CSV table of C-alpha atoms and ligand atoms in Angstrom, one decimal:
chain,number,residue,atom,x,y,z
A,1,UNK,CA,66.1,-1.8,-44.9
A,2,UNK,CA,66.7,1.1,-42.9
A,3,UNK,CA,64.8,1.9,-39.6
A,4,UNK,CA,63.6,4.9,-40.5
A,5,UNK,CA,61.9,2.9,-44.2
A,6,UNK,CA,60.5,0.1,-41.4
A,7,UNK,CA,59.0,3.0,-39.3
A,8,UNK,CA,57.4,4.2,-42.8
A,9,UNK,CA,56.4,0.7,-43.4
A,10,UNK,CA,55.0,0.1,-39.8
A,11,UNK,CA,53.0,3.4,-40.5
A,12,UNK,CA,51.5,2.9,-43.7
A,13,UNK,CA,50.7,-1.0,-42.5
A,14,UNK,CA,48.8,0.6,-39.5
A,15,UNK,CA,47.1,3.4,-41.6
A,16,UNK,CA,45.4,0.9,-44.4
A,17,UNK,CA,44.7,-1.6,-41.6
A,18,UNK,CA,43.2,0.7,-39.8
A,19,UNK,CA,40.7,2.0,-42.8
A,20,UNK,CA,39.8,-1.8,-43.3
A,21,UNK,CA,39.1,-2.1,-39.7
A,22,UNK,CA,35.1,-3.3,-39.6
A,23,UNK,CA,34.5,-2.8,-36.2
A,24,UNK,CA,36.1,-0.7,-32.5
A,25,UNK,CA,37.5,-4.5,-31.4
A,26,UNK,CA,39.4,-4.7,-35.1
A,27,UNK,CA,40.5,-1.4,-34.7
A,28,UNK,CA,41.5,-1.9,-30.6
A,29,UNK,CA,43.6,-4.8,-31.5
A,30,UNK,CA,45.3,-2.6,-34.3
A,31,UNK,CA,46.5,-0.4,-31.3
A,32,UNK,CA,47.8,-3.5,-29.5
A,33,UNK,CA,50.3,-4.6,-32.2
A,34,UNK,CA,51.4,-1.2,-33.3
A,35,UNK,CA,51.3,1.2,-30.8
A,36,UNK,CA,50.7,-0.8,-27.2
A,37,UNK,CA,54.2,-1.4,-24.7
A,38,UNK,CA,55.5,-4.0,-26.8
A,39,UNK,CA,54.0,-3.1,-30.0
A,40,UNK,CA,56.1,-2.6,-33.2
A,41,UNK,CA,56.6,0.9,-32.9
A,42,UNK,CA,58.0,0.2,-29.5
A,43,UNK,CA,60.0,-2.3,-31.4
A,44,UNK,CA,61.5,-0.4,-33.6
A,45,UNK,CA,62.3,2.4,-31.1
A,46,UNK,CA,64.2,0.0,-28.9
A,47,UNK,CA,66.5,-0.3,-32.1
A,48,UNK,CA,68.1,3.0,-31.6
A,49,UNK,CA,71.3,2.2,-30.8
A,50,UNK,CA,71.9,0.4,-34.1
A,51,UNK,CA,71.8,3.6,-35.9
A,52,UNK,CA,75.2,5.9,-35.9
A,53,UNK,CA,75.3,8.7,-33.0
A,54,UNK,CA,74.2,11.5,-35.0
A,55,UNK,CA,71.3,10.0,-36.9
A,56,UNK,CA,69.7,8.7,-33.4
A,57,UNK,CA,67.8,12.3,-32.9
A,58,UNK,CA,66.3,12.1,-36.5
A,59,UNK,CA,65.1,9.2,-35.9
A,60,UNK,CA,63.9,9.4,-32.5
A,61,UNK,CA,61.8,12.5,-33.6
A,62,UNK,CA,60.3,10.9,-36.6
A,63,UNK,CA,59.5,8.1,-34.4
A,64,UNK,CA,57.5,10.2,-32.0
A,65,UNK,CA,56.1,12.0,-34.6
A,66,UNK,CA,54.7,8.5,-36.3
A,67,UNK,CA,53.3,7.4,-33.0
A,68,UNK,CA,51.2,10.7,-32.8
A,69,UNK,CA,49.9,10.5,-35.9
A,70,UNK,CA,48.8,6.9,-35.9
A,71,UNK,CA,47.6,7.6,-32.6
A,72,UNK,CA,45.2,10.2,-33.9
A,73,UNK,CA,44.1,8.2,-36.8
A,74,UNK,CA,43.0,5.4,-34.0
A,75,UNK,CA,41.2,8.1,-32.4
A,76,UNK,CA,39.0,9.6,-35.6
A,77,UNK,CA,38.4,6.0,-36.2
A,78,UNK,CA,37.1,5.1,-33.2
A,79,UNK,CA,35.0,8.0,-33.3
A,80,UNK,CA,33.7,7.7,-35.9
A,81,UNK,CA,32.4,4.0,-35.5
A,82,UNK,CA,30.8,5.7,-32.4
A,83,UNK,CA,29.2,8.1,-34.1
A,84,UNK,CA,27.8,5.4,-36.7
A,85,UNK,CA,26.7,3.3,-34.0
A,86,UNK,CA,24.5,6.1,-32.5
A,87,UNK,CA,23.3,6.8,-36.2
A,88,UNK,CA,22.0,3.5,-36.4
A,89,UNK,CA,20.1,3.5,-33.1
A,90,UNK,CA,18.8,7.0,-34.0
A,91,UNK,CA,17.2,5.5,-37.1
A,92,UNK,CA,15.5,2.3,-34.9
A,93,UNK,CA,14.3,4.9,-32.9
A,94,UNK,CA,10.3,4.9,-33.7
A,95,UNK,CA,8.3,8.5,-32.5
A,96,UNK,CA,5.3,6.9,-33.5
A,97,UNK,CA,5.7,3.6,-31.2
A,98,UNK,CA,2.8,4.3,-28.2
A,99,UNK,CA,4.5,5.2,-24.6
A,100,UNK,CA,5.5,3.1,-21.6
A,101,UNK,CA,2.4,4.2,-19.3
A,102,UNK,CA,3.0,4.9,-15.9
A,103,UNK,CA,1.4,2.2,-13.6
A,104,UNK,CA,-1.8,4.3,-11.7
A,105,UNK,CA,-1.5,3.4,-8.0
A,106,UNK,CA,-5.3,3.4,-6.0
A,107,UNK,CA,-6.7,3.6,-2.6
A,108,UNK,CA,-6.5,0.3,-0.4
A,109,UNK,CA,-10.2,-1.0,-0.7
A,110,UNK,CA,-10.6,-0.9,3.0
A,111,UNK,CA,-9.7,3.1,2.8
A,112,UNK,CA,-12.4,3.0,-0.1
A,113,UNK,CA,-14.8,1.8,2.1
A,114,UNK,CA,-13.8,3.4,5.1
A,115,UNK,CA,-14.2,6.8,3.2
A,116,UNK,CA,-17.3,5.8,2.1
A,117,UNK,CA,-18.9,5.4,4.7
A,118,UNK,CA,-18.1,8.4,6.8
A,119,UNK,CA,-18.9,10.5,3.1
A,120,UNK,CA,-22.7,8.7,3.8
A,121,UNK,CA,-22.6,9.3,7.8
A,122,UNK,CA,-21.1,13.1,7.8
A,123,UNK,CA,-23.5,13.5,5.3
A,124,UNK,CA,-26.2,12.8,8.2
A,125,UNK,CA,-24.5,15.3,10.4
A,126,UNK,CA,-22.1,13.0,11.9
A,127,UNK,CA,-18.8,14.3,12.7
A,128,UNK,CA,-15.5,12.7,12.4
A,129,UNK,CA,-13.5,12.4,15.4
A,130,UNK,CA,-10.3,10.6,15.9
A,131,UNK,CA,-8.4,9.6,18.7
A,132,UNK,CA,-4.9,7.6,19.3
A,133,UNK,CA,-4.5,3.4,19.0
A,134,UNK,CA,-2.9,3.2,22.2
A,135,UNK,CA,-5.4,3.4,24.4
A,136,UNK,CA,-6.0,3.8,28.1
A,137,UNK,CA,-8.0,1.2,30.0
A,138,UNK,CA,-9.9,3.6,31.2
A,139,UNK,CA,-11.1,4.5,27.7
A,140,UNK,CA,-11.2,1.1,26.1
A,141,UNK,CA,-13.0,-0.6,29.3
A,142,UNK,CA,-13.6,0.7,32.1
A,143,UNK,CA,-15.5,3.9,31.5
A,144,UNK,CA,-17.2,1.6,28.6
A,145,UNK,CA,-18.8,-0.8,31.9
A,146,UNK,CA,-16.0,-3.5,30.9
A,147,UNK,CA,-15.3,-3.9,35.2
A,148,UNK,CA,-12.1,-5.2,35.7
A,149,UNK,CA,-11.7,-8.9,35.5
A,150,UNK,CA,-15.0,-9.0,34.1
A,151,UNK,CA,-15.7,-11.7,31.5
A,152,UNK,CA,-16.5,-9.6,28.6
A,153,UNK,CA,-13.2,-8.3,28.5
A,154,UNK,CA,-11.8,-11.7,27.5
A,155,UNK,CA,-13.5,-11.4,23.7
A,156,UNK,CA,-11.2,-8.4,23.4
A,157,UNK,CA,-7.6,-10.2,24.4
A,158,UNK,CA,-5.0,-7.8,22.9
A,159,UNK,CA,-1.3,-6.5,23.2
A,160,UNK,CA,-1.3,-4.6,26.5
A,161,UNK,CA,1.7,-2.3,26.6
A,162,UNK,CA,1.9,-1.5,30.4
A,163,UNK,CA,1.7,1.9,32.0
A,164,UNK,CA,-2.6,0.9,31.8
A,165,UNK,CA,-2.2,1.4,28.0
A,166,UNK,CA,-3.0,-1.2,25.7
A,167,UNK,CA,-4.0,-1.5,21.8
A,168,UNK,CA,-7.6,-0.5,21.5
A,169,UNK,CA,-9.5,-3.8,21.0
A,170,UNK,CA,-12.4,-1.5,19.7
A,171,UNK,CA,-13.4,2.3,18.1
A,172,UNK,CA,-16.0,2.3,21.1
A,173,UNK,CA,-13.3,4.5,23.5
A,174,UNK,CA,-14.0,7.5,20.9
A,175,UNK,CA,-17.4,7.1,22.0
A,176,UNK,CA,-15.8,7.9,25.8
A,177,UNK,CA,-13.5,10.5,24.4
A,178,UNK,CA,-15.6,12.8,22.2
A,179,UNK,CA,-18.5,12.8,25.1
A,180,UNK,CA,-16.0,14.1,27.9
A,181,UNK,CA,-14.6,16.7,25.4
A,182,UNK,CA,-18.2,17.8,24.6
A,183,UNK,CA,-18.7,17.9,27.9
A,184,UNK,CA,-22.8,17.7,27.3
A,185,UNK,CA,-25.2,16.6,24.6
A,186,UNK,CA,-25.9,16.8,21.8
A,187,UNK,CA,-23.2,14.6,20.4
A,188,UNK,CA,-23.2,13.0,16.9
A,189,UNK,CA,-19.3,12.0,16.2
A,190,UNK,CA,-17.9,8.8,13.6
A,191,UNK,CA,-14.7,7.6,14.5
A,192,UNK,CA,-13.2,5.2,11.9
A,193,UNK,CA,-9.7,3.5,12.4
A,194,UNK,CA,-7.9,0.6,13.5
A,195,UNK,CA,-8.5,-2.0,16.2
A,196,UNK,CA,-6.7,-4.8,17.4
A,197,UNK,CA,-7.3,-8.0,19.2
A,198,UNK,CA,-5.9,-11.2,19.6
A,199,UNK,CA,-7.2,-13.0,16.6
A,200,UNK,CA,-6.1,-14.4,13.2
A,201,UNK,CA,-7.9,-16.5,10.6
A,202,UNK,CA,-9.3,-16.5,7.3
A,203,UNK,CA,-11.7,-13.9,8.8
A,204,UNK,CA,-10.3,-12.3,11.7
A,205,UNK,CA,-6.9,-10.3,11.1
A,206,UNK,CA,-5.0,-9.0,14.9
A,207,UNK,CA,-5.1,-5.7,12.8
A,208,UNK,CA,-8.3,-4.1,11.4
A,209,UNK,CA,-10.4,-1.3,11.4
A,210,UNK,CA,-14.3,-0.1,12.4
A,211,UNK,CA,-16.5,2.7,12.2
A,212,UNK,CA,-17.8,3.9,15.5
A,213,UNK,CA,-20.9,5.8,16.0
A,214,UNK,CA,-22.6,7.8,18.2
A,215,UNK,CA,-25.9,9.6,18.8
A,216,UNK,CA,-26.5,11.6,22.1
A,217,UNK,CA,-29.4,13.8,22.1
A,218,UNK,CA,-33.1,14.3,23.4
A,219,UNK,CA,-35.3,11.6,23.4
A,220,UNK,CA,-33.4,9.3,21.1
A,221,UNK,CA,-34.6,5.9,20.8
A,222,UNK,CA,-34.0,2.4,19.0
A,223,UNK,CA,-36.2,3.6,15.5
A,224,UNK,CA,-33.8,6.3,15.3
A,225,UNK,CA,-31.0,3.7,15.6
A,226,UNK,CA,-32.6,1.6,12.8
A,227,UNK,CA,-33.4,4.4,10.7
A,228,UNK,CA,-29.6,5.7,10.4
A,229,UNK,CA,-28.2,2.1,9.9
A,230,UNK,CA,-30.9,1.4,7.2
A,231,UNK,CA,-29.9,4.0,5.4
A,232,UNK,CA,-26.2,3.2,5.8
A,233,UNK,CA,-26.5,0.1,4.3
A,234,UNK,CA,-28.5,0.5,1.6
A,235,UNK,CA,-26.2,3.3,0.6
A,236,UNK,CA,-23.8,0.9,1.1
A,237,UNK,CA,-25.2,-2.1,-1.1
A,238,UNK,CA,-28.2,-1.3,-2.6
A,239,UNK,CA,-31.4,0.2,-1.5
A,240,UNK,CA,-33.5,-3.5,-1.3
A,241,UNK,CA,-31.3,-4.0,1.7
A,242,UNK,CA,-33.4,-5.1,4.3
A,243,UNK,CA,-32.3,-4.8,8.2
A,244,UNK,CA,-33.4,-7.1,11.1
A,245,UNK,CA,-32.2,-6.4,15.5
A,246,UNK,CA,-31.6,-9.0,17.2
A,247,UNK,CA,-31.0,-9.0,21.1
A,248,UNK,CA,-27.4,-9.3,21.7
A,249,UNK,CA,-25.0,-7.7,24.6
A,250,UNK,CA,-22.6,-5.6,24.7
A,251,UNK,CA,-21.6,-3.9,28.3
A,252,UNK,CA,-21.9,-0.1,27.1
A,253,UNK,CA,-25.4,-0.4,25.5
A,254,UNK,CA,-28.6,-1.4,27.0
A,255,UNK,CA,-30.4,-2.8,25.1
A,256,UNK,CA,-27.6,-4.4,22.2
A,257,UNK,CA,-28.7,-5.5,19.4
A,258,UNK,CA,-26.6,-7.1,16.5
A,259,UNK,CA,-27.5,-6.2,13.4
A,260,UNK,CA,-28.5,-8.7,10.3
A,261,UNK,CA,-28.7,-7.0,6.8
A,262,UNK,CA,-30.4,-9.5,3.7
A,263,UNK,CA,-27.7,-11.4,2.3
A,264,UNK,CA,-26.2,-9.6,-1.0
A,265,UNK,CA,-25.7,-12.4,-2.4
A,266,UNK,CA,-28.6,-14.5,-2.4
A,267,UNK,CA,-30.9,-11.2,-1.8
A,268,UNK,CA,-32.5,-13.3,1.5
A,269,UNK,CA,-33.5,-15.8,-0.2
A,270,UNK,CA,-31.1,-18.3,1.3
A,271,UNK,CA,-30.6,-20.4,-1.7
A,272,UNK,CA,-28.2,-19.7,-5.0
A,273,UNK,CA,-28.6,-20.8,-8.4
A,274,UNK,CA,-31.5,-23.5,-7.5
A,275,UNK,CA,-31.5,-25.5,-4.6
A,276,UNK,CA,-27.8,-25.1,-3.5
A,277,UNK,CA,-27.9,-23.2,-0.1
A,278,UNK,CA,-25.9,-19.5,-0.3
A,279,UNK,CA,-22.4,-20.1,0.7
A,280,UNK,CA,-22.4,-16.4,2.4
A,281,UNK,CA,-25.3,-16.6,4.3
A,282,UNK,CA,-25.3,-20.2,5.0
A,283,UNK,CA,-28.6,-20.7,3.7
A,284,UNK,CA,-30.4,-18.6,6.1
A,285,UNK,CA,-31.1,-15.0,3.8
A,286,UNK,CA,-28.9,-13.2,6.8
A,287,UNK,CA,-25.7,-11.6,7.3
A,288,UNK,CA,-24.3,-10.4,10.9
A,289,UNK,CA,-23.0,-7.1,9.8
A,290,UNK,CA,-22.9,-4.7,13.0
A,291,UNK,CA,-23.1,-4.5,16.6
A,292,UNK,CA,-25.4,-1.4,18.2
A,293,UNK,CA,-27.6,-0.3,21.2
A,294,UNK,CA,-28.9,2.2,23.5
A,295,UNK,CA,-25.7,3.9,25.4
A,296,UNK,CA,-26.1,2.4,28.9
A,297,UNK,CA,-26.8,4.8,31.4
A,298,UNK,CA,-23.5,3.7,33.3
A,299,UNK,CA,-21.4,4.9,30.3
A,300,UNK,CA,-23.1,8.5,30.7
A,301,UNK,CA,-22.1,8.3,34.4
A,302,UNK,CA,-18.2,7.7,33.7
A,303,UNK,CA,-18.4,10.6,31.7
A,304,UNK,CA,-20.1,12.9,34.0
A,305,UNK,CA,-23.3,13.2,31.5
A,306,UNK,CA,-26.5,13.1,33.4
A,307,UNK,CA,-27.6,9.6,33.3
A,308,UNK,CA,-30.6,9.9,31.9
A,309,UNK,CA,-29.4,11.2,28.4
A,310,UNK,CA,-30.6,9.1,25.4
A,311,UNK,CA,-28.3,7.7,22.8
A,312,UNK,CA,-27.4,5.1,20.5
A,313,UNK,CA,-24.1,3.6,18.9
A,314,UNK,CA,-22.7,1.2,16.9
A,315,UNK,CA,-19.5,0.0,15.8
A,316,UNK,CA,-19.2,-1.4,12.3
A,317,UNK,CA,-16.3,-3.6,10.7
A,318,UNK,CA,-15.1,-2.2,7.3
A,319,UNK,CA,-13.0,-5.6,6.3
A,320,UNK,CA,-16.4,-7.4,7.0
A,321,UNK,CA,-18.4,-4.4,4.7
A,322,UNK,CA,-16.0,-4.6,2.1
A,323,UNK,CA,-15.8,-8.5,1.7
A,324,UNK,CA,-19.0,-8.2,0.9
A,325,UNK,CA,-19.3,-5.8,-1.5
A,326,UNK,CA,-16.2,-7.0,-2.9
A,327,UNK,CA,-17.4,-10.9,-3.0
A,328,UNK,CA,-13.9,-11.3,-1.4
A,329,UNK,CA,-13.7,-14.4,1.4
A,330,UNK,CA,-10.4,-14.4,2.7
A,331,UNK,CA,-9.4,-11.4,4.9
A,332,UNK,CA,-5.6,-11.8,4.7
A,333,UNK,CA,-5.6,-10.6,1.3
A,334,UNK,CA,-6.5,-7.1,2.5
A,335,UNK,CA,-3.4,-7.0,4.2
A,336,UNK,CA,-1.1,-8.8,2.1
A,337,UNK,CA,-0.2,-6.4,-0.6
A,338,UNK,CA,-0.2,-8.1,-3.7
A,339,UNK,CA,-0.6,-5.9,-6.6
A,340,UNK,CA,-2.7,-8.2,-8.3
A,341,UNK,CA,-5.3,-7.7,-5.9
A,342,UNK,CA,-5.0,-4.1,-4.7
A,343,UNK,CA,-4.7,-3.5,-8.7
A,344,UNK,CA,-8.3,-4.2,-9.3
A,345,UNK,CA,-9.6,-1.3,-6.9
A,346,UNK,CA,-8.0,1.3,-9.5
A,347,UNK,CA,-10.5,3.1,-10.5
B,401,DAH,N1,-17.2,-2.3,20.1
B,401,DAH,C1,-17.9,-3.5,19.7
B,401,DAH,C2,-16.9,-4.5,19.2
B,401,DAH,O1,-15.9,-4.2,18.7
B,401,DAH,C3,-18.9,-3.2,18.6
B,401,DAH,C4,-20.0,-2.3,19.1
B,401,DAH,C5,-21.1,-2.9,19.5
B,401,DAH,C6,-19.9,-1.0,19.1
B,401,DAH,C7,-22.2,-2.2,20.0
B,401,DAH,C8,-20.9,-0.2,19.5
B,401,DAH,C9,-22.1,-0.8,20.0
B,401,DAH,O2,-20.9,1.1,19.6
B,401,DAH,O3,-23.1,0.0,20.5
B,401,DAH,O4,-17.2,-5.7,19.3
């Protein structure tokens, strides 16, 4: 047979190989054999020197012309199982099938409750104030009647940063900061944010965050006191909430009182489903929820207010409010992250 009948041969081979071809790897290896470096086109071409001088150019021209062709062919082939392939992933393709939703993100519970209870203080007339984490010890103790080396400051072990500054242990230096910018009563200022001490358990995180408050006015007194935290916490949890002082101390208000609300569990009765005592309360109807008193006259003097100016404050824990209205007894999860709890505060 001649070269020039094998290249025809070679090409019509290719061509109804190449129609039979069921899929782009079939149709690939087709390009291998025929048209690839050491295919049979390549083949044949290497053959040129068998043929006589003066049919070599013929040949060689056919030749190219046969590789072009075939090469095309591959092409239109190979598009056109593309173009079947998108076809048949058009036709899964269901417009009526219901979207992916978007995952909804939600405020951290302890910014839920944070906000709601400056929404319930501001809307007494309190104003919010706020003031940096790194804190003086003038602000954090001293002007607060915490003397230096003074036992009460132990409670409040945190990270002290030198240079006198240190990680506010408390929200109570707001209380030293918003009277020296007023300068004179009255004052009525909230001051929510974070607080850190040198603590860590399954209720005490190094991180976590109170409401301060304060009241400085004429003639203010202990019912007033008692009259703005009853009606914070039964905003807060219900309005059977029922509020008892007991004598506590704190070195910036005389007298301190800690505060006891009715358990919300047990609603004070100290007992749960029968005779079992409440696991919240430990059986006695009461839950520590805040710490409060009369400003001491001493704080007014480090602030240059006259000394006999009447006020209270109190400083509240929001992990502590919102276990409870949660029903939530470890802390850490608050600061843990995990989607599975922070995904049941979306609202
Ligand atoms: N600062 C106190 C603490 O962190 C809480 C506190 C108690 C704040 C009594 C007050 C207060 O304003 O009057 O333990």
């Amino acid at each position: 047979m001649t070269l020039i009948a094998e290249l025809e041969r070679t090409a019509a081979g290719f061509t109804a190989a190449l129609a039979d071809a069921a899929s782009v790897a079939e149709a690939e290896s087709l390009r291998n054999a025929v048209l690839g470096r050491k295919g049979e086109l390549a083949v044949l071409m290497s053959r040129l020197p068998e043929l006589p001088a003066d049919e070599r150019p013929a040949f060689g021209k056919a030749a190219n012309a046969a590789k072009e062709r075939l090469n095309r062919l591959l092409e239109e082939r190979l598009a056109s199982f593309k173009a079947e392939a998108d076809g048949a992933s058009l036709s899964r393709f269901d417009p009526s099938m219901p979207g992916r939703m978007p995952e909804r993100g939600s405020l951290h519970p302890v910014t839920l409750v944070m906000e709601e209870i400056c929404r319930i203080l501001n809307n007494l007339g309190f104003e919010t104030v706020d003031g940096p984490e790194a804190e003086t010890d003038f602000h954090n103790f001293e002007a607060l009647n915490f003397p230096k080396d003074h036992p009460a400051r132990d409670m409040q072990d945190t990270l002290f940063l030198g240079d006198g500054l240190l990680m506010r242990t408390h929200t109570s230096p707001m209380q030293v900061r918003a009277m020296l910018e007023r300068k004179k009563p009255p004052v009525a200022v909230i001051a929510p944010g974070k607080v850190y001490r040198r603590d860590y358990d399954v209720t005490h995180s190094p991180m976590f965050h109170q409401v301060e408050g304060l009241l400085v006015d004429d003639a203010v007194s202990l019912a007033h006191l008692r009259g703005v935290l009853t009606h914070l916490l039964c905003e807060l949890f219900g309005p059977d909430v029922a509020l008892r002082f007991r004598p506590s101390f704190f070195p910036f208000t005389e007298p301190s009182v800690e505060v006891d609300m009715s358990c919300v569990i047990c609603r004070g009765s100290g007992r749960k489903s029968g005779e079992d005592a409440c696991r919240v309360c430990k059986g006695t109807g009461w839950l520590e929820i805040l710490g409060a008193g009369m400003v001491d006259p001493a704080v007014f003097a480090a602030v240059g207010f006259d000394p006999s100016c009447t006020g209270f404050a109190f400083g509240l824990g929001v992990e502590r409010v919102a276990m409870l209205k949660y029903g939530i007894d470890d802390l850490r999860l608050f600061f843990e992250n995990d989607l599975r709890f922070l995904g049941r505060f979306v609202k």
